[in-house]
């Protein structure tokens, strides 16, 4: 797409001062198809600001900035090649939570960051090992006490070459979240254990919201820098 074509698309969405859900999906799909390099993505962002600047004197500041924020999100979605919106909830007992976690482990292409209280479900452990084996960067943060519990798979994962870090505290590292390619977040009450799938009332939320991804990504990075390797 040429700059003029990008401007025309953006101006059409700005007519009413807001980017609707349908418009967001449409331009995400359009940009994903035509913006095939980092340079073109950067150009699209630049054109969005240029179009906003044109209207600055004719639009209320807040309204304009809201539109601009949604456009930049849509461009970011296009650059990642991910679905515009991912918002799911899964519940146990039953295997709904487990199956969703396994599918994300299998589909990860670059990196998996896991921050969970404990891992004792061998089905999850096998997929973590498989991801590591196919070259995906896997990192695990877990609780120091639970790491050495009978049935814990943390030391097995560490022994296979997956980096593991744990807290050194009288309290617990009680998070249960994971990031897949820094594009999908899983979080909730669900422990990565067989009992969570079989017996417990648990939940996970699956989201691609960029704001949540940024916040959980920062939390993982902060804990990783603070905690000690196994």
PDB file of C-alpha atoms in Angstrom:
ATOM      1  CA  UNK A   1       0.000   0.000   0.000  1.00  0.00           C
ATOM      2  CA  UNK A   2       1.163   3.509  -0.801  1.00  0.00           C
ATOM      3  CA  UNK A   3       1.015   6.322   1.802  1.00  0.00           C
ATOM      4  CA  UNK A   4      -1.929   7.928   0.001  1.00  0.00           C
ATOM      5  CA  UNK A   5      -3.900   4.681   0.073  1.00  0.00           C
ATOM      6  CA  UNK A   6      -3.229   4.259   3.797  1.00  0.00           C
ATOM      7  CA  UNK A   7      -4.343   7.854   4.421  1.00  0.00           C
ATOM      8  CA  UNK A   8      -7.592   7.276   2.512  1.00  0.00           C
ATOM      9  CA  UNK A   9      -8.447   4.191   4.574  1.00  0.00           C
ATOM     10  CA  UNK A  10      -7.660   5.963   7.841  1.00  0.00           C
ATOM     11  CA  UNK A  11      -9.609   9.115   6.953  1.00  0.00           C
ATOM     12  CA  UNK A  12     -12.726   7.035   6.272  1.00  0.00           C
ATOM     13  CA  UNK A  13     -12.578   5.538   9.763  1.00  0.00           C
ATOM     14  CA  UNK A  14     -12.096   8.978  11.321  1.00  0.00           C
ATOM     15  CA  UNK A  15     -15.272  10.496   9.893  1.00  0.00           C
ATOM     16  CA  UNK A  16     -17.288   9.848  13.069  1.00  0.00           C
ATOM     17  CA  UNK A  17     -14.340  10.322  15.421  1.00  0.00           C
ATOM     18  CA  UNK A  18     -14.158   6.731  16.605  1.00  0.00           C
ATOM     19  CA  UNK A  19     -12.859   3.374  15.391  1.00  0.00           C
ATOM     20  CA  UNK A  20     -15.635   0.799  15.620  1.00  0.00           C
ATOM     21  CA  UNK A  21     -14.986  -2.876  16.275  1.00  0.00           C
ATOM     22  CA  UNK A  22     -15.826  -3.684  12.665  1.00  0.00           C
ATOM     23  CA  UNK A  23     -13.507  -0.993  11.323  1.00  0.00           C
ATOM     24  CA  UNK A  24     -10.722  -2.196  13.613  1.00  0.00           C
ATOM     25  CA  UNK A  25     -11.044  -5.756  12.329  1.00  0.00           C
ATOM     26  CA  UNK A  26     -11.206  -4.548   8.735  1.00  0.00           C
ATOM     27  CA  UNK A  27      -8.077  -2.419   8.839  1.00  0.00           C
ATOM     28  CA  UNK A  28      -6.208  -5.075  10.832  1.00  0.00           C
ATOM     29  CA  UNK A  29      -6.962  -7.580   8.081  1.00  0.00           C
ATOM     30  CA  UNK A  30      -6.105  -5.068   5.350  1.00  0.00           C
ATOM     31  CA  UNK A  31      -2.804  -4.069   6.919  1.00  0.00           C
ATOM     32  CA  UNK A  32      -1.887  -7.687   7.701  1.00  0.00           C
ATOM     33  CA  UNK A  33      -2.268  -8.443   3.995  1.00  0.00           C
ATOM     34  CA  UNK A  34      -0.433  -5.437   2.590  1.00  0.00           C
ATOM     35  CA  UNK A  35       2.087  -4.337   5.242  1.00  0.00           C
ATOM     36  CA  UNK A  36       4.639  -7.102   4.907  1.00  0.00           C
ATOM     37  CA  UNK A  37       7.705  -5.564   6.581  1.00  0.00           C
ATOM     38  CA  UNK A  38       8.684  -3.610   9.687  1.00  0.00           C
ATOM     39  CA  UNK A  39       9.337  -0.581   7.482  1.00  0.00           C
ATOM     40  CA  UNK A  40       5.786  -0.659   6.099  1.00  0.00           C
ATOM     41  CA  UNK A  41       4.322  -1.119   9.583  1.00  0.00           C
ATOM     42  CA  UNK A  42       6.295   1.902  10.792  1.00  0.00           C
ATOM     43  CA  UNK A  43       5.047   3.875   7.796  1.00  0.00           C
ATOM     44  CA  UNK A  44       1.432   2.995   8.668  1.00  0.00           C
ATOM     45  CA  UNK A  45       1.921   4.232  12.229  1.00  0.00           C
ATOM     46  CA  UNK A  46       3.468   7.437  10.869  1.00  0.00           C
ATOM     47  CA  UNK A  47       0.521   7.977   8.522  1.00  0.00           C
ATOM     48  CA  UNK A  48      -1.961   7.430  11.382  1.00  0.00           C
ATOM     49  CA  UNK A  49      -0.331  10.257  13.322  1.00  0.00           C
ATOM     50  CA  UNK A  50      -0.252  12.406  10.183  1.00  0.00           C
ATOM     51  CA  UNK A  51      -3.993  11.921   9.600  1.00  0.00           C
ATOM     52  CA  UNK A  52      -4.690  12.692  13.261  1.00  0.00           C
ATOM     53  CA  UNK A  53      -2.618  15.839  12.995  1.00  0.00           C
ATOM     54  CA  UNK A  54      -4.727  16.993  10.019  1.00  0.00           C
ATOM     55  CA  UNK A  55      -7.889  16.818  12.122  1.00  0.00           C
ATOM     56  CA  UNK A  56      -6.440  18.139  15.358  1.00  0.00           C
ATOM     57  CA  UNK A  57      -7.995  21.580  14.971  1.00  0.00           C
ATOM     58  CA  UNK A  58     -11.413  20.157  14.086  1.00  0.00           C
ATOM     59  CA  UNK A  59     -11.762  17.417  16.705  1.00  0.00           C
ATOM     60  CA  UNK A  60     -11.832  17.338  20.494  1.00  0.00           C
ATOM     61  CA  UNK A  61      -8.449  16.224  21.767  1.00  0.00           C
ATOM     62  CA  UNK A  62      -9.704  13.249  23.772  1.00  0.00           C
ATOM     63  CA  UNK A  63     -11.860  11.934  20.932  1.00  0.00           C
ATOM     64  CA  UNK A  64      -8.981  12.167  18.506  1.00  0.00           C
ATOM     65  CA  UNK A  65      -6.531  10.460  20.840  1.00  0.00           C
ATOM     66  CA  UNK A  66      -9.013   7.642  21.487  1.00  0.00           C
ATOM     67  CA  UNK A  67      -9.270   7.055  17.746  1.00  0.00           C
ATOM     68  CA  UNK A  68      -5.499   7.166  17.341  1.00  0.00           C
ATOM     69  CA  UNK A  69      -4.977   4.669  20.161  1.00  0.00           C
ATOM     70  CA  UNK A  70      -7.336   2.167  18.531  1.00  0.00           C
ATOM     71  CA  UNK A  71      -5.687   2.584  15.121  1.00  0.00           C
ATOM     72  CA  UNK A  72      -2.223   1.935  16.570  1.00  0.00           C
ATOM     73  CA  UNK A  73      -3.569  -1.185  18.303  1.00  0.00           C
ATOM     74  CA  UNK A  74      -4.984  -2.393  14.994  1.00  0.00           C
ATOM     75  CA  UNK A  75      -1.645  -1.841  13.254  1.00  0.00           C
ATOM     76  CA  UNK A  76       0.122  -3.723  16.054  1.00  0.00           C
ATOM     77  CA  UNK A  77      -2.291  -6.634  15.625  1.00  0.00           C
ATOM     78  CA  UNK A  78      -1.578  -6.673  11.895  1.00  0.00           C
ATOM     79  CA  UNK A  79       2.180  -6.725  12.493  1.00  0.00           C
ATOM     80  CA  UNK A  80       1.879  -9.749  14.775  1.00  0.00           C
ATOM     81  CA  UNK A  81      -0.441 -11.653  12.492  1.00  0.00           C
ATOM     82  CA  UNK A  82      -2.726 -12.544  15.392  1.00  0.00           C
ATOM     83  CA  UNK A  83      -6.488 -12.519  15.738  1.00  0.00           C
ATOM     84  CA  UNK A  84      -7.809  -9.028  16.478  1.00  0.00           C
ATOM     85  CA  UNK A  85      -9.413 -10.135  19.729  1.00  0.00           C
ATOM     86  CA  UNK A  86      -8.895 -13.156  21.950  1.00  0.00           C
ATOM     87  CA  UNK A  87     -10.956 -13.319  25.128  1.00  0.00           C
ATOM     88  CA  UNK A  88     -11.811 -16.764  26.463  1.00  0.00           C
ATOM     89  CA  UNK A  89     -12.736 -18.341  29.787  1.00  0.00           C
ATOM     90  CA  UNK A  90     -12.378 -22.042  30.554  1.00  0.00           C
ATOM     91  CA  UNK A  91     -13.381 -23.959  33.662  1.00  0.00           C
ATOM     92  CA  UNK A  92     -12.683 -27.195  35.510  1.00  0.00           C
ATOM     93  CA  UNK A  93     -13.244 -29.874  36.731  1.00  0.00           C
ATOM     94  CA  UNK A  94     -12.941 -31.379  33.302  1.00  0.00           C
ATOM     95  CA  UNK A  95     -10.262 -30.972  30.662  1.00  0.00           C
ATOM     96  CA  UNK A  96     -11.277 -27.637  29.116  1.00  0.00           C
ATOM     97  CA  UNK A  97      -8.488 -25.699  30.857  1.00  0.00           C
ATOM     98  CA  UNK A  98      -5.939 -28.433  30.226  1.00  0.00           C
ATOM     99  CA  UNK A  99      -6.755 -28.759  26.534  1.00  0.00           C
ATOM    100  CA  UNK A 100      -6.455 -25.007  25.972  1.00  0.00           C
ATOM    101  CA  UNK A 101      -3.087 -24.855  27.719  1.00  0.00           C
ATOM    102  CA  UNK A 102      -1.822 -27.845  25.722  1.00  0.00           C
ATOM    103  CA  UNK A 103      -2.940 -26.274  22.436  1.00  0.00           C
ATOM    104  CA  UNK A 104      -1.085 -23.055  23.220  1.00  0.00           C
ATOM    105  CA  UNK A 105       2.047 -24.972  24.177  1.00  0.00           C
ATOM    106  CA  UNK A 106       1.903 -26.835  20.867  1.00  0.00           C
ATOM    107  CA  UNK A 107       1.338 -23.719  18.753  1.00  0.00           C
ATOM    108  CA  UNK A 108       4.023 -21.498  20.330  1.00  0.00           C
ATOM    109  CA  UNK A 109       6.715 -20.605  17.810  1.00  0.00           C
ATOM    110  CA  UNK A 110       9.296 -18.464  19.606  1.00  0.00           C
ATOM    111  CA  UNK A 111       8.977 -18.310  23.383  1.00  0.00           C
ATOM    112  CA  UNK A 112       6.966 -19.595  26.327  1.00  0.00           C
ATOM    113  CA  UNK A 113       7.245 -17.872  29.711  1.00  0.00           C
ATOM    114  CA  UNK A 114       5.588 -19.842  32.515  1.00  0.00           C
ATOM    115  CA  UNK A 115       5.031 -18.469  36.024  1.00  0.00           C
ATOM    116  CA  UNK A 116       3.103 -21.014  38.086  1.00  0.00           C
ATOM    117  CA  UNK A 117       2.953 -22.244  41.669  1.00  0.00           C
ATOM    118  CA  UNK A 118       3.636 -25.848  40.685  1.00  0.00           C
ATOM    119  CA  UNK A 119       3.630 -28.278  37.752  1.00  0.00           C
ATOM    120  CA  UNK A 120       2.696 -31.896  38.421  1.00  0.00           C
ATOM    121  CA  UNK A 121       0.598 -32.744  35.352  1.00  0.00           C
ATOM    122  CA  UNK A 122       2.775 -34.925  33.107  1.00  0.00           C
ATOM    123  CA  UNK A 123       0.672 -34.003  30.067  1.00  0.00           C
ATOM    124  CA  UNK A 124       1.718 -30.376  30.416  1.00  0.00           C
ATOM    125  CA  UNK A 125       5.299 -31.362  31.185  1.00  0.00           C
ATOM    126  CA  UNK A 126       5.509 -33.398  27.976  1.00  0.00           C
ATOM    127  CA  UNK A 127       4.387 -30.422  25.893  1.00  0.00           C
ATOM    128  CA  UNK A 128       6.875 -28.103  27.595  1.00  0.00           C
ATOM    129  CA  UNK A 129       9.654 -30.584  26.820  1.00  0.00           C
ATOM    130  CA  UNK A 130       8.423 -30.918  23.237  1.00  0.00           C
ATOM    131  CA  UNK A 131       8.408 -27.142  22.769  1.00  0.00           C
ATOM    132  CA  UNK A 132      11.932 -26.933  24.169  1.00  0.00           C
ATOM    133  CA  UNK A 133      12.968 -29.731  21.821  1.00  0.00           C
ATOM    134  CA  UNK A 134      11.715 -27.909  18.723  1.00  0.00           C
ATOM    135  CA  UNK A 135      13.690 -24.795  19.580  1.00  0.00           C
ATOM    136  CA  UNK A 136      11.122 -22.672  21.401  1.00  0.00           C
ATOM    137  CA  UNK A 137      12.672 -20.661  24.237  1.00  0.00           C
ATOM    138  CA  UNK A 138      10.997 -21.895  27.425  1.00  0.00           C
ATOM    139  CA  UNK A 139      11.483 -20.247  30.828  1.00  0.00           C
ATOM    140  CA  UNK A 140       9.802 -21.259  34.069  1.00  0.00           C
ATOM    141  CA  UNK A 141       9.300 -19.423  37.357  1.00  0.00           C
ATOM    142  CA  UNK A 142       7.931 -21.459  40.262  1.00  0.00           C
ATOM    143  CA  UNK A 143       7.674 -21.662  44.043  1.00  0.00           C
ATOM    144  CA  UNK A 144      10.766 -22.822  45.899  1.00  0.00           C
ATOM    145  CA  UNK A 145       8.928 -25.090  48.343  1.00  0.00           C
ATOM    146  CA  UNK A 146       6.749 -26.754  45.693  1.00  0.00           C
ATOM    147  CA  UNK A 147       9.730 -27.358  43.416  1.00  0.00           C
ATOM    148  CA  UNK A 148      11.025 -30.058  45.750  1.00  0.00           C
ATOM    149  CA  UNK A 149       7.656 -31.647  46.542  1.00  0.00           C
ATOM    150  CA  UNK A 150       7.088 -35.260  45.601  1.00  0.00           C
ATOM    151  CA  UNK A 151       5.453 -35.365  42.173  1.00  0.00           C
ATOM    152  CA  UNK A 152       6.735 -31.972  41.054  1.00  0.00           C
ATOM    153  CA  UNK A 153       8.028 -31.923  37.474  1.00  0.00           C
ATOM    154  CA  UNK A 154      10.074 -28.739  37.889  1.00  0.00           C
ATOM    155  CA  UNK A 155      13.403 -30.494  38.427  1.00  0.00           C
ATOM    156  CA  UNK A 156      12.741 -32.799  35.464  1.00  0.00           C
ATOM    157  CA  UNK A 157      12.178 -29.758  33.257  1.00  0.00           C
ATOM    158  CA  UNK A 158      15.309 -28.112  34.609  1.00  0.00           C
ATOM    159  CA  UNK A 159      17.291 -31.289  34.003  1.00  0.00           C
ATOM    160  CA  UNK A 160      16.190 -31.252  30.362  1.00  0.00           C
ATOM    161  CA  UNK A 161      17.828 -27.842  29.909  1.00  0.00           C
ATOM    162  CA  UNK A 162      14.888 -25.527  30.514  1.00  0.00           C
ATOM    163  CA  UNK A 163      15.919 -22.536  32.672  1.00  0.00           C
ATOM    164  CA  UNK A 164      14.024 -22.408  35.970  1.00  0.00           C
ATOM    165  CA  UNK A 165      14.040 -19.703  38.634  1.00  0.00           C
ATOM    166  CA  UNK A 166      12.431 -19.864  42.073  1.00  0.00           C
ATOM    167  CA  UNK A 167      11.815 -17.501  44.956  1.00  0.00           C
ATOM    168  CA  UNK A 168      13.777 -17.673  48.198  1.00  0.00           C
ATOM    169  CA  UNK A 169      11.135 -16.669  50.704  1.00  0.00           C
ATOM    170  CA  UNK A 170       9.069 -17.960  53.590  1.00  0.00           C
ATOM    171  CA  UNK A 171       6.059 -16.962  51.504  1.00  0.00           C
ATOM    172  CA  UNK A 172       4.822 -18.405  48.224  1.00  0.00           C
ATOM    173  CA  UNK A 173       5.313 -17.551  44.567  1.00  0.00           C
ATOM    174  CA  UNK A 174       1.611 -18.153  43.965  1.00  0.00           C
ATOM    175  CA  UNK A 175       1.100 -16.794  40.430  1.00  0.00           C
ATOM    176  CA  UNK A 176      -0.518 -18.941  37.761  1.00  0.00           C
ATOM    177  CA  UNK A 177       0.076 -17.341  34.379  1.00  0.00           C
ATOM    178  CA  UNK A 178       1.907 -17.987  31.138  1.00  0.00           C
ATOM    179  CA  UNK A 179       2.811 -15.955  28.063  1.00  0.00           C
ATOM    180  CA  UNK A 180       2.999 -17.534  24.623  1.00  0.00           C
ATOM    181  CA  UNK A 181       5.142 -15.657  22.080  1.00  0.00           C
ATOM    182  CA  UNK A 182       4.309 -12.579  24.199  1.00  0.00           C
ATOM    183  CA  UNK A 183       1.091 -12.542  22.152  1.00  0.00           C
ATOM    184  CA  UNK A 184      -1.294 -14.674  24.246  1.00  0.00           C
ATOM    185  CA  UNK A 185      -1.780 -14.645  28.013  1.00  0.00           C
ATOM    186  CA  UNK A 186      -3.220 -17.443  30.152  1.00  0.00           C
ATOM    187  CA  UNK A 187      -4.011 -16.645  33.777  1.00  0.00           C
ATOM    188  CA  UNK A 188      -6.448 -17.744  36.464  1.00  0.00           C
ATOM    189  CA  UNK A 189      -6.802 -19.962  39.503  1.00  0.00           C
ATOM    190  CA  UNK A 190      -5.867 -23.145  37.645  1.00  0.00           C
ATOM    191  CA  UNK A 191      -2.775 -24.928  38.958  1.00  0.00           C
ATOM    192  CA  UNK A 192      -0.928 -27.025  36.392  1.00  0.00           C
ATOM    193  CA  UNK A 193      -1.793 -30.250  38.208  1.00  0.00           C
ATOM    194  CA  UNK A 194      -3.911 -33.317  37.527  1.00  0.00           C
ATOM    195  CA  UNK A 195      -6.095 -32.592  40.545  1.00  0.00           C
ATOM    196  CA  UNK A 196      -6.945 -29.160  39.121  1.00  0.00           C
ATOM    197  CA  UNK A 197      -8.263 -30.804  35.958  1.00  0.00           C
ATOM    198  CA  UNK A 198      -9.957 -33.741  37.653  1.00  0.00           C
ATOM    199  CA  UNK A 199     -11.384 -32.416  40.903  1.00  0.00           C
ATOM    200  CA  UNK A 200     -11.098 -28.697  41.537  1.00  0.00           C
ATOM    201  CA  UNK A 201     -13.348 -25.778  40.652  1.00  0.00           C
ATOM    202  CA  UNK A 202     -10.852 -23.700  38.683  1.00  0.00           C
ATOM    203  CA  UNK A 203     -10.632 -21.270  35.785  1.00  0.00           C
ATOM    204  CA  UNK A 204      -8.317 -19.765  33.210  1.00  0.00           C
ATOM    205  CA  UNK A 205      -8.699 -16.659  31.087  1.00  0.00           C
ATOM    206  CA  UNK A 206      -7.025 -16.519  27.669  1.00  0.00           C
ATOM    207  CA  UNK A 207      -6.390 -13.038  26.280  1.00  0.00           C
ATOM    208  CA  UNK A 208      -4.457 -11.238  23.567  1.00  0.00           C
ATOM    209  CA  UNK A 209      -5.109  -7.787  25.055  1.00  0.00           C
ATOM    210  CA  UNK A 210      -1.902  -5.827  24.494  1.00  0.00           C
ATOM    211  CA  UNK A 211      -2.258  -3.955  27.794  1.00  0.00           C
ATOM    212  CA  UNK A 212      -2.479  -7.168  29.811  1.00  0.00           C
ATOM    213  CA  UNK A 213       0.366  -8.700  27.828  1.00  0.00           C
ATOM    214  CA  UNK A 214       2.573  -5.727  28.650  1.00  0.00           C
ATOM    215  CA  UNK A 215       1.757  -5.810  32.364  1.00  0.00           C
ATOM    216  CA  UNK A 216       2.154  -9.561  32.789  1.00  0.00           C
ATOM    217  CA  UNK A 217       5.295  -9.483  30.660  1.00  0.00           C
ATOM    218  CA  UNK A 218       6.793  -6.859  32.947  1.00  0.00           C
ATOM    219  CA  UNK A 219       5.872  -8.903  36.020  1.00  0.00           C
ATOM    220  CA  UNK A 220       7.536 -11.989  34.575  1.00  0.00           C
ATOM    221  CA  UNK A 221      10.688 -10.063  33.672  1.00  0.00           C
ATOM    222  CA  UNK A 222      10.845  -8.456  37.131  1.00  0.00           C
ATOM    223  CA  UNK A 223      10.511 -11.814  38.895  1.00  0.00           C
ATOM    224  CA  UNK A 224      13.030 -13.420  36.551  1.00  0.00           C
ATOM    225  CA  UNK A 225      15.598 -10.771  37.413  1.00  0.00           C
ATOM    226  CA  UNK A 226      14.950 -11.082  41.168  1.00  0.00           C
ATOM    227  CA  UNK A 227      14.733 -14.832  41.592  1.00  0.00           C
ATOM    228  CA  UNK A 228      17.561 -17.345  41.700  1.00  0.00           C
ATOM    229  CA  UNK A 229      18.270 -20.166  39.225  1.00  0.00           C
ATOM    230  CA  UNK A 230      17.573 -23.677  40.473  1.00  0.00           C
TER     231      UNK A 230
END
